[in-house]
PDB file of C-alpha atoms in Angstrom:
ATOM      1  CA  MET A   1     -13.114   9.507 -15.597  1.00  0.00           C
ATOM      2  CA  PRO A   2     -12.614  13.296 -15.491  1.00  0.00           C
ATOM      3  CA  SER A   3     -12.298  14.960 -18.858  1.00  0.00           C
ATOM      4  CA  GLU A   4      -8.652  15.384 -19.886  1.00  0.00           C
ATOM      5  CA  VAL A   5      -9.486  18.311 -22.151  1.00  0.00           C
ATOM      6  CA  PRO A   6     -11.450  21.003 -20.276  1.00  0.00           C
ATOM      7  CA  ILE A   7     -14.336  22.580 -22.088  1.00  0.00           C
ATOM      8  CA  PRO A   8     -13.265  26.039 -23.296  1.00  0.00           C
ATOM      9  CA  VAL A   9     -14.180  28.966 -21.098  1.00  0.00           C
ATOM     10  CA  HIS A  10     -17.787  29.937 -21.764  1.00  0.00           C
ATOM     11  CA  THR A  11     -17.472  33.498 -23.058  1.00  0.00           C
ATOM     12  CA  SER A  12     -20.483  33.957 -25.304  1.00  0.00           C
ATOM     13  CA  ASN A  13     -21.277  37.151 -23.380  1.00  0.00           C
ATOM     14  CA  THR A  14     -19.429  40.060 -24.963  1.00  0.00           C
ATOM     15  CA  PHE A  15     -18.819  42.899 -22.557  1.00  0.00           C
ATOM     16  CA  GLU A  16     -19.206  45.766 -24.993  1.00  0.00           C
ATOM     17  CA  ASP A  17     -19.273  49.270 -23.551  1.00  0.00           C
ATOM     18  CA  LEU A  18     -22.302  51.010 -25.049  1.00  0.00           C
ATOM     19  CA  SER A  19     -21.909  54.238 -23.069  1.00  0.00           C
ATOM     20  CA  GLY A  20     -19.574  55.891 -25.561  1.00  0.00           C
ATOM     21  CA  ILE A  21     -16.578  55.982 -23.186  1.00  0.00           C
ATOM     22  CA  SER A  22     -13.000  55.064 -24.181  1.00  0.00           C
ATOM     23  CA  THR A  23     -10.663  53.908 -21.400  1.00  0.00           C
ATOM     24  CA  LYS A  24      -7.441  53.617 -23.411  1.00  0.00           C
ATOM     25  CA  ASP A  25      -5.866  56.860 -22.137  1.00  0.00           C
ATOM     26  CA  PHE A  26      -6.274  56.063 -18.432  1.00  0.00           C
ATOM     27  CA  SER A  27      -4.095  53.918 -16.169  1.00  0.00           C
ATOM     28  CA  ASN A  28      -7.197  53.262 -14.083  1.00  0.00           C
ATOM     29  CA  PRO A  29      -9.970  52.505 -16.612  1.00  0.00           C
ATOM     30  CA  TYR A  30     -12.697  53.658 -14.209  1.00  0.00           C
ATOM     31  CA  ASP A  31     -11.296  57.188 -14.277  1.00  0.00           C
ATOM     32  CA  ALA A  32     -12.357  57.490 -17.920  1.00  0.00           C
ATOM     33  CA  LEU A  33     -16.082  57.678 -17.226  1.00  0.00           C
ATOM     34  CA  ILE A  34     -15.665  59.832 -14.124  1.00  0.00           C
ATOM     35  CA  THR A  35     -13.610  62.332 -16.120  1.00  0.00           C
ATOM     36  CA  ALA A  36     -16.005  62.283 -19.086  1.00  0.00           C
ATOM     37  CA  CYS A  37     -18.867  62.978 -16.673  1.00  0.00           C
ATOM     38  CA  ASN A  38     -17.030  65.855 -14.944  1.00  0.00           C
ATOM     39  CA  ASP A  39     -17.196  63.869 -11.688  1.00  0.00           C
ATOM     40  CA  ASN A  40     -20.939  64.546 -11.680  1.00  0.00           C
ATOM     41  CA  PRO A  41     -23.179  61.807 -10.184  1.00  0.00           C
ATOM     42  CA  VAL A  42     -26.114  62.807 -12.413  1.00  0.00           C
ATOM     43  CA  GLN A  43     -24.035  62.351 -15.556  1.00  0.00           C
ATOM     44  CA  ILE A  44     -22.547  59.088 -14.248  1.00  0.00           C
ATOM     45  CA  GLN A  45     -26.041  57.733 -13.653  1.00  0.00           C
ATOM     46  CA  GLU A  46     -27.041  58.796 -17.164  1.00  0.00           C
ATOM     47  CA  ARG A  47     -24.122  56.843 -18.649  1.00  0.00           C
ATOM     48  CA  TYR A  48     -25.077  53.701 -16.715  1.00  0.00           C
ATOM     49  CA  MET A  49     -28.681  54.047 -17.823  1.00  0.00           C
ATOM     50  CA  ALA A  50     -27.650  54.644 -21.434  1.00  0.00           C
ATOM     51  CA  HIS A  51     -25.471  51.540 -21.417  1.00  0.00           C
ATOM     52  CA  ARG A  52     -28.088  49.187 -20.033  1.00  0.00           C
ATOM     53  CA  ALA A  53     -30.903  50.586 -22.212  1.00  0.00           C
ATOM     54  CA  ALA A  54     -28.751  50.255 -25.332  1.00  0.00           C
ATOM     55  CA  ARG A  55     -27.685  46.741 -24.387  1.00  0.00           C
ATOM     56  CA  ASN A  56     -31.241  45.561 -23.758  1.00  0.00           C
ATOM     57  CA  ALA A  57     -32.342  47.064 -27.075  1.00  0.00           C
ATOM     58  CA  GLN A  58     -29.398  45.427 -28.839  1.00  0.00           C
ATOM     59  CA  GLN A  59     -30.094  42.017 -27.315  1.00  0.00           C
ATOM     60  CA  LYS A  60     -33.833  42.248 -27.988  1.00  0.00           C
ATOM     61  CA  ALA A  61     -33.179  42.982 -31.653  1.00  0.00           C
ATOM     62  CA  LYS A  62     -30.912  39.938 -31.895  1.00  0.00           C
ATOM     63  CA  MET A  63     -33.269  37.592 -30.084  1.00  0.00           C
ATOM     64  CA  VAL A  64     -36.520  38.482 -31.855  1.00  0.00           C
ATOM     65  CA  ASP A  65     -34.871  38.382 -35.278  1.00  0.00           C
ATOM     66  CA  GLU A  66     -36.341  35.585 -37.399  1.00  0.00           C
ATOM     67  CA  ASN A  67     -32.845  34.164 -37.926  1.00  0.00           C
ATOM     68  CA  PHE A  68     -32.022  33.962 -34.205  1.00  0.00           C
ATOM     69  CA  PRO A  69     -30.597  30.448 -33.683  1.00  0.00           C
ATOM     70  CA  GLY A  70     -31.820  30.084 -30.108  1.00  0.00           C
ATOM     71  CA  VAL A  71     -30.605  30.667 -26.569  1.00  0.00           C
ATOM     72  CA  THR A  72     -26.958  29.993 -25.759  1.00  0.00           C
ATOM     73  CA  ILE A  73     -26.516  27.034 -23.454  1.00  0.00           C
ATOM     74  CA  ASP A  74     -23.758  27.217 -20.833  1.00  0.00           C
ATOM     75  CA  PRO A  75     -21.943  23.886 -21.363  1.00  0.00           C
ATOM     76  CA  ILE A  76     -19.996  23.988 -18.112  1.00  0.00           C
ATOM     77  CA  LEU A  77     -22.994  24.788 -15.930  1.00  0.00           C
ATOM     78  CA  LEU A  78     -24.962  22.072 -17.728  1.00  0.00           C
ATOM     79  CA  ARG A  79     -22.310  19.493 -16.804  1.00  0.00           C
ATOM     80  CA  ILE A  80     -22.290  20.668 -13.206  1.00  0.00           C
ATOM     81  CA  CYS A  81     -26.082  20.430 -12.980  1.00  0.00           C
ATOM     82  CA  GLU A  82     -26.239  17.098 -14.795  1.00  0.00           C
ATOM     83  CA  PRO A  83     -23.129  15.084 -13.811  1.00  0.00           C
ATOM     84  CA  ASN A  84     -24.225  12.105 -15.917  1.00  0.00           C
ATOM     85  CA  ILE A  85     -23.306  14.043 -19.079  1.00  0.00           C
ATOM     86  CA  GLU A  86     -19.608  13.846 -18.208  1.00  0.00           C
ATOM     87  CA  PRO A  87     -19.016  12.051 -14.891  1.00  0.00           C
ATOM     88  CA  GLY A  88     -16.188  13.528 -12.855  1.00  0.00           C
ATOM     89  CA  TYR A  89     -16.123  16.809 -14.750  1.00  0.00           C
ATOM     90  CA  THR A  90     -15.106  19.872 -12.728  1.00  0.00           C
ATOM     91  CA  ASP A  91     -15.044  23.533 -13.702  1.00  0.00           C
ATOM     92  CA  PRO A  92     -11.396  24.335 -14.574  1.00  0.00           C
ATOM     93  CA  ARG A  93     -11.791  28.122 -14.262  1.00  0.00           C
ATOM     94  CA  HIS A  94     -10.390  29.433 -10.993  1.00  0.00           C
ATOM     95  CA  CYS A  95     -10.985  33.137 -10.346  1.00  0.00           C
ATOM     96  CA  LEU A  96     -10.291  35.874  -7.784  1.00  0.00           C
ATOM     97  CA  VAL A  97     -12.880  38.581  -7.164  1.00  0.00           C
ATOM     98  CA  PHE A  98     -14.259  41.197  -4.799  1.00  0.00           C
ATOM     99  CA  TRP A  99     -18.028  40.863  -4.530  1.00  0.00           C
ATOM    100  CA  GLY A 100     -20.769  42.950  -3.028  1.00  0.00           C
ATOM    101  CA  ARG A 101     -23.435  40.865  -1.297  1.00  0.00           C
ATOM    102  CA  PRO A 102     -27.074  41.968  -1.655  1.00  0.00           C
ATOM    103  CA  THR A 103     -29.237  42.862   1.316  1.00  0.00           C
ATOM    104  CA  GLN A 104     -32.149  40.651   2.275  1.00  0.00           C
ATOM    105  CA  GLN A 105     -34.548  43.114   0.623  1.00  0.00           C
ATOM    106  CA  ILE A 106     -32.685  42.852  -2.673  1.00  0.00           C
ATOM    107  CA  LYS A 107     -32.560  39.064  -2.376  1.00  0.00           C
ATOM    108  CA  ASP A 108     -36.318  39.010  -1.825  1.00  0.00           C
ATOM    109  CA  LEU A 109     -36.829  41.182  -4.906  1.00  0.00           C
ATOM    110  CA  ILE A 110     -34.658  38.862  -6.978  1.00  0.00           C
ATOM    111  CA  GLN A 111     -36.534  35.805  -5.770  1.00  0.00           C
ATOM    112  CA  SER A 112     -39.854  37.320  -6.853  1.00  0.00           C
ATOM    113  CA  VAL A 113     -38.436  38.138 -10.284  1.00  0.00           C
ATOM    114  CA  GLN A 114     -36.983  34.647 -10.657  1.00  0.00           C
ATOM    115  CA  GLN A 115     -40.369  33.108  -9.930  1.00  0.00           C
ATOM    116  CA  GLU A 116     -42.000  35.293 -12.582  1.00  0.00           C
ATOM    117  CA  LEU A 117     -39.428  34.214 -15.149  1.00  0.00           C
ATOM    118  CA  LEU A 118     -40.134  30.541 -14.523  1.00  0.00           C
ATOM    119  CA  ALA A 119     -43.534  31.062 -16.159  1.00  0.00           C
ATOM    120  CA  VAL A 120     -41.832  31.352 -19.558  1.00  0.00           C
ATOM    121  CA  ALA A 121     -38.544  29.550 -18.831  1.00  0.00           C
ATOM    122  CA  PRO A 122     -39.324  26.696 -16.396  1.00  0.00           C
ATOM    123  CA  ASN A 123     -35.981  24.978 -17.058  1.00  0.00           C
ATOM    124  CA  MET A 124     -33.823  28.056 -16.515  1.00  0.00           C
ATOM    125  CA  TRP A 125     -31.054  27.696 -13.925  1.00  0.00           C
ATOM    126  CA  LEU A 126     -31.638  30.154 -11.078  1.00  0.00           C
ATOM    127  CA  MET A 127     -28.803  31.636  -9.052  1.00  0.00           C
ATOM    128  CA  PRO A 128     -29.318  30.417  -5.444  1.00  0.00           C
ATOM    129  CA  GLN A 129     -30.027  33.119  -2.864  1.00  0.00           C
ATOM    130  CA  ASP A 130     -26.781  32.561  -0.959  1.00  0.00           C
ATOM    131  CA  CYS A 131     -24.765  32.787  -4.172  1.00  0.00           C
ATOM    132  CA  LEU A 132     -26.106  36.143  -5.409  1.00  0.00           C
ATOM    133  CA  HIS A 133     -23.364  38.703  -5.895  1.00  0.00           C
ATOM    134  CA  LEU A 134     -22.350  41.978  -7.511  1.00  0.00           C
ATOM    135  CA  THR A 135     -18.845  41.871  -8.978  1.00  0.00           C
ATOM    136  CA  VAL A 136     -17.246  45.107  -7.794  1.00  0.00           C
ATOM    137  CA  LEU A 137     -13.914  43.985  -9.221  1.00  0.00           C
ATOM    138  CA  GLU A 138     -12.730  40.866 -10.974  1.00  0.00           C
ATOM    139  CA  MET A 139      -9.009  40.486 -10.272  1.00  0.00           C
ATOM    140  CA  THR A 140      -8.591  37.630 -12.722  1.00  0.00           C
ATOM    141  CA  HIS A 141     -10.424  34.653 -14.168  1.00  0.00           C
ATOM    142  CA  SER A 142      -9.847  31.278 -15.802  1.00  0.00           C
ATOM    143  CA  ARG A 143      -6.596  30.514 -13.983  1.00  0.00           C
ATOM    144  CA  THR A 144      -5.366  27.414 -12.173  1.00  0.00           C
ATOM    145  CA  ALA A 145      -5.884  26.933  -8.445  1.00  0.00           C
ATOM    146  CA  GLY A 146      -2.157  27.393  -7.860  1.00  0.00           C
ATOM    147  CA  GLU A 147      -2.031  30.687  -9.721  1.00  0.00           C
ATOM    148  CA  ILE A 148      -4.943  32.050  -7.704  1.00  0.00           C
ATOM    149  CA  GLN A 149      -3.398  30.919  -4.418  1.00  0.00           C
ATOM    150  CA  THR A 150      -0.163  32.729  -5.278  1.00  0.00           C
ATOM    151  CA  MET A 151      -2.101  35.926  -5.939  1.00  0.00           C
ATOM    152  CA  VAL A 152      -4.020  35.631  -2.673  1.00  0.00           C
ATOM    153  CA  ASP A 153      -0.813  35.040  -0.727  1.00  0.00           C
ATOM    154  CA  THR A 154       0.703  38.182  -2.255  1.00  0.00           C
ATOM    155  CA  MET A 155      -2.382  40.285  -1.511  1.00  0.00           C
ATOM    156  CA  ARG A 156      -3.327  38.788   1.856  1.00  0.00           C
ATOM    157  CA  GLU A 157      -1.969  41.548   4.093  1.00  0.00           C
ATOM    158  CA  LYS A 158      -4.056  44.212   2.325  1.00  0.00           C
ATOM    159  CA  ILE A 159      -7.250  42.221   1.775  1.00  0.00           C
ATOM    160  CA  PRO A 160      -8.824  43.205   5.145  1.00  0.00           C
ATOM    161  CA  PHE A 161      -8.593  46.912   4.296  1.00  0.00           C
ATOM    162  CA  ILE A 162     -10.046  46.329   0.823  1.00  0.00           C
ATOM    163  CA  THR A 163     -12.973  44.217   2.047  1.00  0.00           C
ATOM    164  CA  ASP A 164     -13.775  46.732   4.809  1.00  0.00           C
ATOM    165  CA  TYR A 165     -13.594  49.699   2.412  1.00  0.00           C
ATOM    166  CA  THR A 166     -17.367  49.958   1.993  1.00  0.00           C
ATOM    167  CA  PHE A 167     -17.836  50.523   5.725  1.00  0.00           C
ATOM    168  CA  GLU A 168     -16.608  54.116   5.307  1.00  0.00           C
ATOM    169  CA  HIS A 169     -17.165  54.517   1.555  1.00  0.00           C
ATOM    170  CA  ARG A 170     -20.839  53.916   0.884  1.00  0.00           C
ATOM    171  CA  ALA A 171     -22.070  53.893  -2.702  1.00  0.00           C
ATOM    172  CA  ARG A 172     -25.818  53.745  -3.301  1.00  0.00           C
ATOM    173  CA  LEU A 173     -27.545  51.929  -6.164  1.00  0.00           C
ATOM    174  CA  ILE A 174     -31.127  52.514  -7.351  1.00  0.00           C
ATOM    175  CA  LYS A 175     -33.571  51.882 -10.235  1.00  0.00           C
ATOM    176  CA  PRO A 176     -33.607  48.073 -10.569  1.00  0.00           C
ATOM    177  CA  MET A 177     -34.118  46.619 -14.037  1.00  0.00           C
ATOM    178  CA  ILE A 178     -33.653  43.225 -15.684  1.00  0.00           C
ATOM    179  CA  GLY A 179     -30.861  43.001 -18.233  1.00  0.00           C
ATOM    180  CA  PHE A 180     -30.616  40.051 -20.590  1.00  0.00           C
ATOM    181  CA  ASP A 181     -28.910  38.372 -23.497  1.00  0.00           C
ATOM    182  CA  ALA A 182     -29.075  34.974 -25.166  1.00  0.00           C
ATOM    183  CA  SER A 183     -27.273  33.232 -22.310  1.00  0.00           C
ATOM    184  CA  ALA A 184     -28.313  34.858 -19.026  1.00  0.00           C
ATOM    185  CA  LEU A 185     -30.417  37.392 -17.120  1.00  0.00           C
ATOM    186  CA  ALA A 186     -29.381  39.815 -14.398  1.00  0.00           C
ATOM    187  CA  LEU A 187     -30.888  42.408 -12.080  1.00  0.00           C
ATOM    188  CA  SER A 188     -29.095  45.681 -12.713  1.00  0.00           C
ATOM    189  CA  PHE A 189     -28.957  49.009 -10.894  1.00  0.00           C
ATOM    190  CA  VAL A 190     -27.524  52.459 -11.579  1.00  0.00           C
ATOM    191  CA  PRO A 191     -25.588  54.779  -9.250  1.00  0.00           C
ATOM    192  CA  ALA A 192     -27.766  57.140  -7.234  1.00  0.00           C
ATOM    193  CA  ALA A 193     -27.517  60.897  -7.763  1.00  0.00           C
ATOM    194  CA  GLY A 194     -29.224  62.452  -4.758  1.00  0.00           C
ATOM    195  CA  GLU A 195     -32.693  60.907  -5.106  1.00  0.00           C
ATOM    196  CA  ASN A 196     -34.729  60.542  -1.889  1.00  0.00           C
ATOM    197  CA  LEU A 197     -31.818  60.727   0.542  1.00  0.00           C
ATOM    198  CA  ARG A 198     -32.125  58.920   3.857  1.00  0.00           C
ATOM    199  CA  SER A 199     -31.789  60.956   7.035  1.00  0.00           C
ATOM    200  CA  ASP A 200     -28.319  59.477   7.592  1.00  0.00           C
ATOM    201  CA  ARG A 201     -27.076  60.375   4.103  1.00  0.00           C
ATOM    202  CA  THR A 202     -26.098  63.751   2.625  1.00  0.00           C
ATOM    203  CA  ALA A 203     -25.714  65.151  -0.876  1.00  0.00           C
ATOM    204  CA  LYS A 204     -21.952  64.991  -0.314  1.00  0.00           C
ATOM    205  CA  ASP A 205     -22.220  61.238   0.277  1.00  0.00           C
ATOM    206  CA  GLU A 206     -23.803  60.877  -3.166  1.00  0.00           C
ATOM    207  CA  LYS A 207     -20.674  62.323  -4.785  1.00  0.00           C
ATOM    208  CA  PHE A 208     -19.082  58.942  -4.088  1.00  0.00           C
ATOM    209  CA  THR A 209     -20.847  56.759  -6.632  1.00  0.00           C
ATOM    210  CA  TYR A 210     -20.590  53.056  -7.353  1.00  0.00           C
ATOM    211  CA  HIS A 211     -18.201  53.902 -10.189  1.00  0.00           C
ATOM    212  CA  HIS A 212     -15.957  55.708  -7.701  1.00  0.00           C
ATOM    213  CA  LEU A 213     -16.043  52.582  -5.536  1.00  0.00           C
ATOM    214  CA  ARG A 214     -14.942  50.432  -8.472  1.00  0.00           C
ATOM    215  CA  ARG A 215     -12.173  52.925  -9.246  1.00  0.00           C
ATOM    216  CA  ASP A 216     -10.892  52.883  -5.665  1.00  0.00           C
ATOM    217  CA  ILE A 217     -10.983  49.094  -5.329  1.00  0.00           C
ATOM    218  CA  TYR A 218      -9.056  48.861  -8.604  1.00  0.00           C
ATOM    219  CA  ASN A 219      -6.381  51.198  -7.220  1.00  0.00           C
ATOM    220  CA  LEU A 220      -6.200  49.351  -3.902  1.00  0.00           C
ATOM    221  CA  CYS A 221      -5.790  46.023  -5.665  1.00  0.00           C
ATOM    222  CA  CYS A 222      -3.073  47.392  -7.947  1.00  0.00           C
ATOM    223  CA  ASP A 223      -1.273  48.663  -4.847  1.00  0.00           C
ATOM    224  CA  THR A 224      -0.898  45.060  -3.650  1.00  0.00           C
ATOM    225  CA  GLY A 225       1.522  44.399  -6.494  1.00  0.00           C
ATOM    226  CA  VAL A 226      -0.840  41.999  -8.269  1.00  0.00           C
ATOM    227  CA  ALA A 227      -2.019  42.998 -11.738  1.00  0.00           C
ATOM    228  CA  VAL A 228      -5.751  43.355 -12.332  1.00  0.00           C
ATOM    229  CA  ASP A 229      -6.856  41.230 -15.287  1.00  0.00           C
ATOM    230  CA  SER A 230     -10.573  41.938 -15.499  1.00  0.00           C
ATOM    231  CA  ARG A 231     -12.757  41.033 -18.476  1.00  0.00           C
ATOM    232  CA  TYR A 232     -14.715  44.260 -18.444  1.00  0.00           C
ATOM    233  CA  VAL A 233     -15.031  47.742 -16.972  1.00  0.00           C
ATOM    234  CA  VAL A 234     -18.330  48.648 -18.612  1.00  0.00           C
ATOM    235  CA  PRO A 235     -20.721  50.942 -16.694  1.00  0.00           C
ATOM    236  CA  SER A 236     -22.852  48.197 -15.217  1.00  0.00           C
ATOM    237  CA  SER A 237     -23.851  47.099 -11.722  1.00  0.00           C
ATOM    238  CA  HIS A 238     -25.661  43.803 -11.989  1.00  0.00           C
ATOM    239  CA  LEU A 239     -26.302  40.515 -10.238  1.00  0.00           C
ATOM    240  CA  THR A 240     -26.752  37.463 -12.460  1.00  0.00           C
ATOM    241  CA  ILE A 241     -30.041  35.799 -11.517  1.00  0.00           C
ATOM    242  CA  GLY A 242     -30.425  33.045 -14.109  1.00  0.00           C
ATOM    243  CA  ARG A 243     -28.727  31.201 -16.974  1.00  0.00           C
ATOM    244  CA  PHE A 244     -29.948  29.002 -19.781  1.00  0.00           C
ATOM    245  CA  ILE A 245     -28.928  25.351 -19.625  1.00  0.00           C
ATOM    246  CA  LYS A 246     -31.821  23.911 -21.654  1.00  0.00           C
ATOM    247  CA  SER A 247     -33.106  24.990 -25.051  1.00  0.00           C
ATOM    248  CA  ARG A 248     -36.400  23.117 -24.866  1.00  0.00           C
ATOM    249  CA  ASP A 249     -38.229  26.032 -23.215  1.00  0.00           C
ATOM    250  CA  PHE A 250     -37.779  27.931 -26.483  1.00  0.00           C
ATOM    251  CA  SER A 251     -37.909  25.168 -29.080  1.00  0.00           C
ATOM    252  CA  HIS A 252     -40.371  23.247 -31.207  1.00  0.00           C
ATOM    253  CA  GLU A 253     -40.717  19.529 -30.558  1.00  0.00           C
ATOM    254  CA  SER A 254     -38.312  19.065 -33.461  1.00  0.00           C
ATOM    255  CA  GLY A 255     -35.634  20.896 -31.483  1.00  0.00           C
ATOM    256  CA  GLN A 256     -35.608  23.975 -33.701  1.00  0.00           C
ATOM    257  CA  SER A 257     -35.818  27.379 -32.044  1.00  0.00           C
ATOM    258  CA  ASP A 258     -39.394  28.670 -31.717  1.00  0.00           C
ATOM    259  CA  PRO A 259     -39.480  32.446 -32.340  1.00  0.00           C
ATOM    260  CA  SER A 260     -42.836  32.804 -30.575  1.00  0.00           C
ATOM    261  CA  LYS A 261     -41.391  31.390 -27.352  1.00  0.00           C
ATOM    262  CA  ILE A 262     -38.365  33.673 -27.547  1.00  0.00           C
ATOM    263  CA  LYS A 263     -40.690  36.643 -28.028  1.00  0.00           C
ATOM    264  CA  ALA A 264     -42.737  35.500 -25.022  1.00  0.00           C
ATOM    265  CA  LEU A 265     -39.560  35.563 -22.916  1.00  0.00           C
ATOM    266  CA  VAL A 266     -38.661  39.075 -24.075  1.00  0.00           C
ATOM    267  CA  THR A 267     -42.233  40.239 -23.459  1.00  0.00           C
ATOM    268  CA  LYS A 268     -42.151  38.819 -19.927  1.00  0.00           C
ATOM    269  CA  ILE A 269     -38.872  40.614 -19.221  1.00  0.00           C
ATOM    270  CA  GLU A 270     -40.357  43.885 -20.455  1.00  0.00           C
ATOM    271  CA  GLU A 271     -43.433  43.343 -18.271  1.00  0.00           C
ATOM    272  CA  ILE A 272     -41.221  42.780 -15.230  1.00  0.00           C
ATOM    273  CA  ASN A 273     -39.188  45.889 -16.028  1.00  0.00           C
ATOM    274  CA  ALA A 274     -42.347  47.980 -16.314  1.00  0.00           C
ATOM    275  CA  ARG A 275     -43.423  46.703 -12.895  1.00  0.00           C
ATOM    276  CA  LEU A 276     -40.014  47.388 -11.348  1.00  0.00           C
ATOM    277  CA  GLN A 277     -40.052  50.926 -12.708  1.00  0.00           C
ATOM    278  CA  SER A 278     -43.577  51.513 -11.405  1.00  0.00           C
ATOM    279  CA  GLU A 279     -42.937  50.039  -7.963  1.00  0.00           C
ATOM    280  CA  PHE A 280     -39.378  51.126  -7.178  1.00  0.00           C
ATOM    281  CA  TRP A 281     -38.187  54.051  -9.281  1.00  0.00           C
ATOM    282  CA  PRO A 282     -38.459  57.518  -7.697  1.00  0.00           C
ATOM    283  CA  GLU A 283     -39.923  59.013 -10.890  1.00  0.00           C
ATOM    284  CA  SER A 284     -42.946  56.744 -10.472  1.00  0.00           C
ATOM    285  CA  ASN A 285     -43.350  57.288  -6.737  1.00  0.00           C
ATOM    286  CA  GLY A 286     -43.400  61.034  -6.202  1.00  0.00           C
ATOM    287  CA  GLY A 287     -39.635  61.163  -5.773  1.00  0.00           C
ATOM    288  CA  LYS A 288     -39.667  58.472  -3.081  1.00  0.00           C
ATOM    289  CA  ILE A 289     -37.854  55.132  -3.255  1.00  0.00           C
ATOM    290  CA  PRO A 290     -39.947  52.337  -1.702  1.00  0.00           C
ATOM    291  CA  PRO A 291     -38.221  49.625   0.366  1.00  0.00           C
ATOM    292  CA  GLY A 292     -36.370  47.241  -1.919  1.00  0.00           C
ATOM    293  CA  GLY A 293     -35.662  49.894  -4.527  1.00  0.00           C
ATOM    294  CA  GLU A 294     -32.199  50.875  -3.337  1.00  0.00           C
ATOM    295  CA  TRP A 295     -29.057  49.261  -2.007  1.00  0.00           C
ATOM    296  CA  ILE A 296     -25.973  50.752  -0.408  1.00  0.00           C
ATOM    297  CA  VAL A 297     -23.064  48.440  -1.210  1.00  0.00           C
ATOM    298  CA  GLY A 298     -21.677  47.187   2.098  1.00  0.00           C
ATOM    299  CA  GLU A 299     -25.075  47.232   3.803  1.00  0.00           C
ATOM    300  CA  GLU A 300     -25.435  44.135   6.027  1.00  0.00           C
ATOM    301  CA  LYS A 301     -22.169  42.676   4.664  1.00  0.00           C
ATOM    302  CA  GLY A 302     -18.891  44.221   3.533  1.00  0.00           C
ATOM    303  CA  LEU A 303     -17.059  43.234   0.373  1.00  0.00           C
ATOM    304  CA  ASN A 304     -16.381  39.532  -0.065  1.00  0.00           C
ATOM    305  CA  CYS A 305     -12.954  38.562  -1.392  1.00  0.00           C
ATOM    306  CA  ARG A 306     -13.528  35.185  -2.981  1.00  0.00           C
ATOM    307  CA  MET A 307     -11.379  32.656  -4.831  1.00  0.00           C
ATOM    308  CA  GLY A 308     -11.815  29.397  -6.709  1.00  0.00           C
ATOM    309  CA  THR A 309     -14.450  28.059  -9.088  1.00  0.00           C
ATOM    310  CA  LEU A 310     -16.900  30.855  -8.406  1.00  0.00           C
ATOM    311  CA  TRP A 311     -18.409  31.449 -11.844  1.00  0.00           C
ATOM    312  CA  TYR A 312     -21.837  30.431 -10.535  1.00  0.00           C
ATOM    313  CA  GLY A 313     -21.614  31.966  -7.075  1.00  0.00           C
ATOM    314  CA  GLY A 314     -19.533  29.284  -5.393  1.00  0.00           C
ATOM    315  CA  GLY A 315     -15.858  29.289  -4.535  1.00  0.00           C
ATOM    316  CA  GLU A 316     -14.131  29.912  -1.229  1.00  0.00           C
ATOM    317  CA  SER A 317     -14.282  33.064   0.877  1.00  0.00           C
ATOM    318  CA  VAL A 318     -10.893  34.614   1.609  1.00  0.00           C
ATOM    319  CA  ARG A 319     -12.440  37.335   3.766  1.00  0.00           C
ATOM    320  CA  LEU A 320     -15.840  38.974   4.250  1.00  0.00           C
ATOM    321  CA  GLY A 321     -15.663  42.647   5.191  1.00  0.00           C
ATOM    322  CA  LYS A 322     -17.662  44.242   7.983  1.00  0.00           C
ATOM    323  CA  GLY A 323     -21.118  45.489   7.095  1.00  0.00           C
ATOM    324  CA  PHE A 324     -23.212  48.274   8.558  1.00  0.00           C
TER     325      PHE A 324
END
């Protein structure tokens, strides 16, 4: 029988802004960082880099501490992956989002990273290739199916324009790096700021950063008459690539957390990040960005408006925008 009492929403991830920006004085929260950075792409990139570096350092300190209790298991994903735990259980959290879909080059990069991580976390759940996504804007989360359908019906007329927005407004992301905490890992990027421009891209194009894209999509969604109820507006552009659903990769036979195995995971992540920086960052390649080291949001596929139980990359597509 299906569970009558849904498992509480899994929110062990805290979306703390570590960039030093306060959004409280802005009707559009994305304007806060743009204003603080004087609308300067270099400064915007610096804020994104500061946030992800501080977050990785914060999470590392927590996880290698001798009192760290162990990785955080996602109880809902565990029940989806292992139906015998609670037969008939379904994820109760219906959401509405606008996603960016990675190019094949980015998907290939993620797959290689995922395979490396399996060496230290063989039981980690890996985000399937077709489910990989970058959340440009979360409209709302943890609602009922009926509530989401009502929102979609209200927005429907304007969704085509929103999902096609990246065809003419092209924000570039560079400098891949793995971000992590006790529950999940992600591949993150930062907004470009004029590095190694393609022949079809100008310095003026770089003025429109990924943060500007998030700001504009927020405004467009508000203009539909539906309120945006997003969990976070932190300066981050990331694709979740794996989650923990088993603790045994990091435990003693007794079931207690094994600090040496946690440290091995963190060390592996740092090794991967060193490789990513060496292979794909312009600073390590004479100012050039090798293939796979950048991504223009909207490349190959436009924005994907998606609804339903999509926490792990599923759900139902309302509309996929045109790519270039």
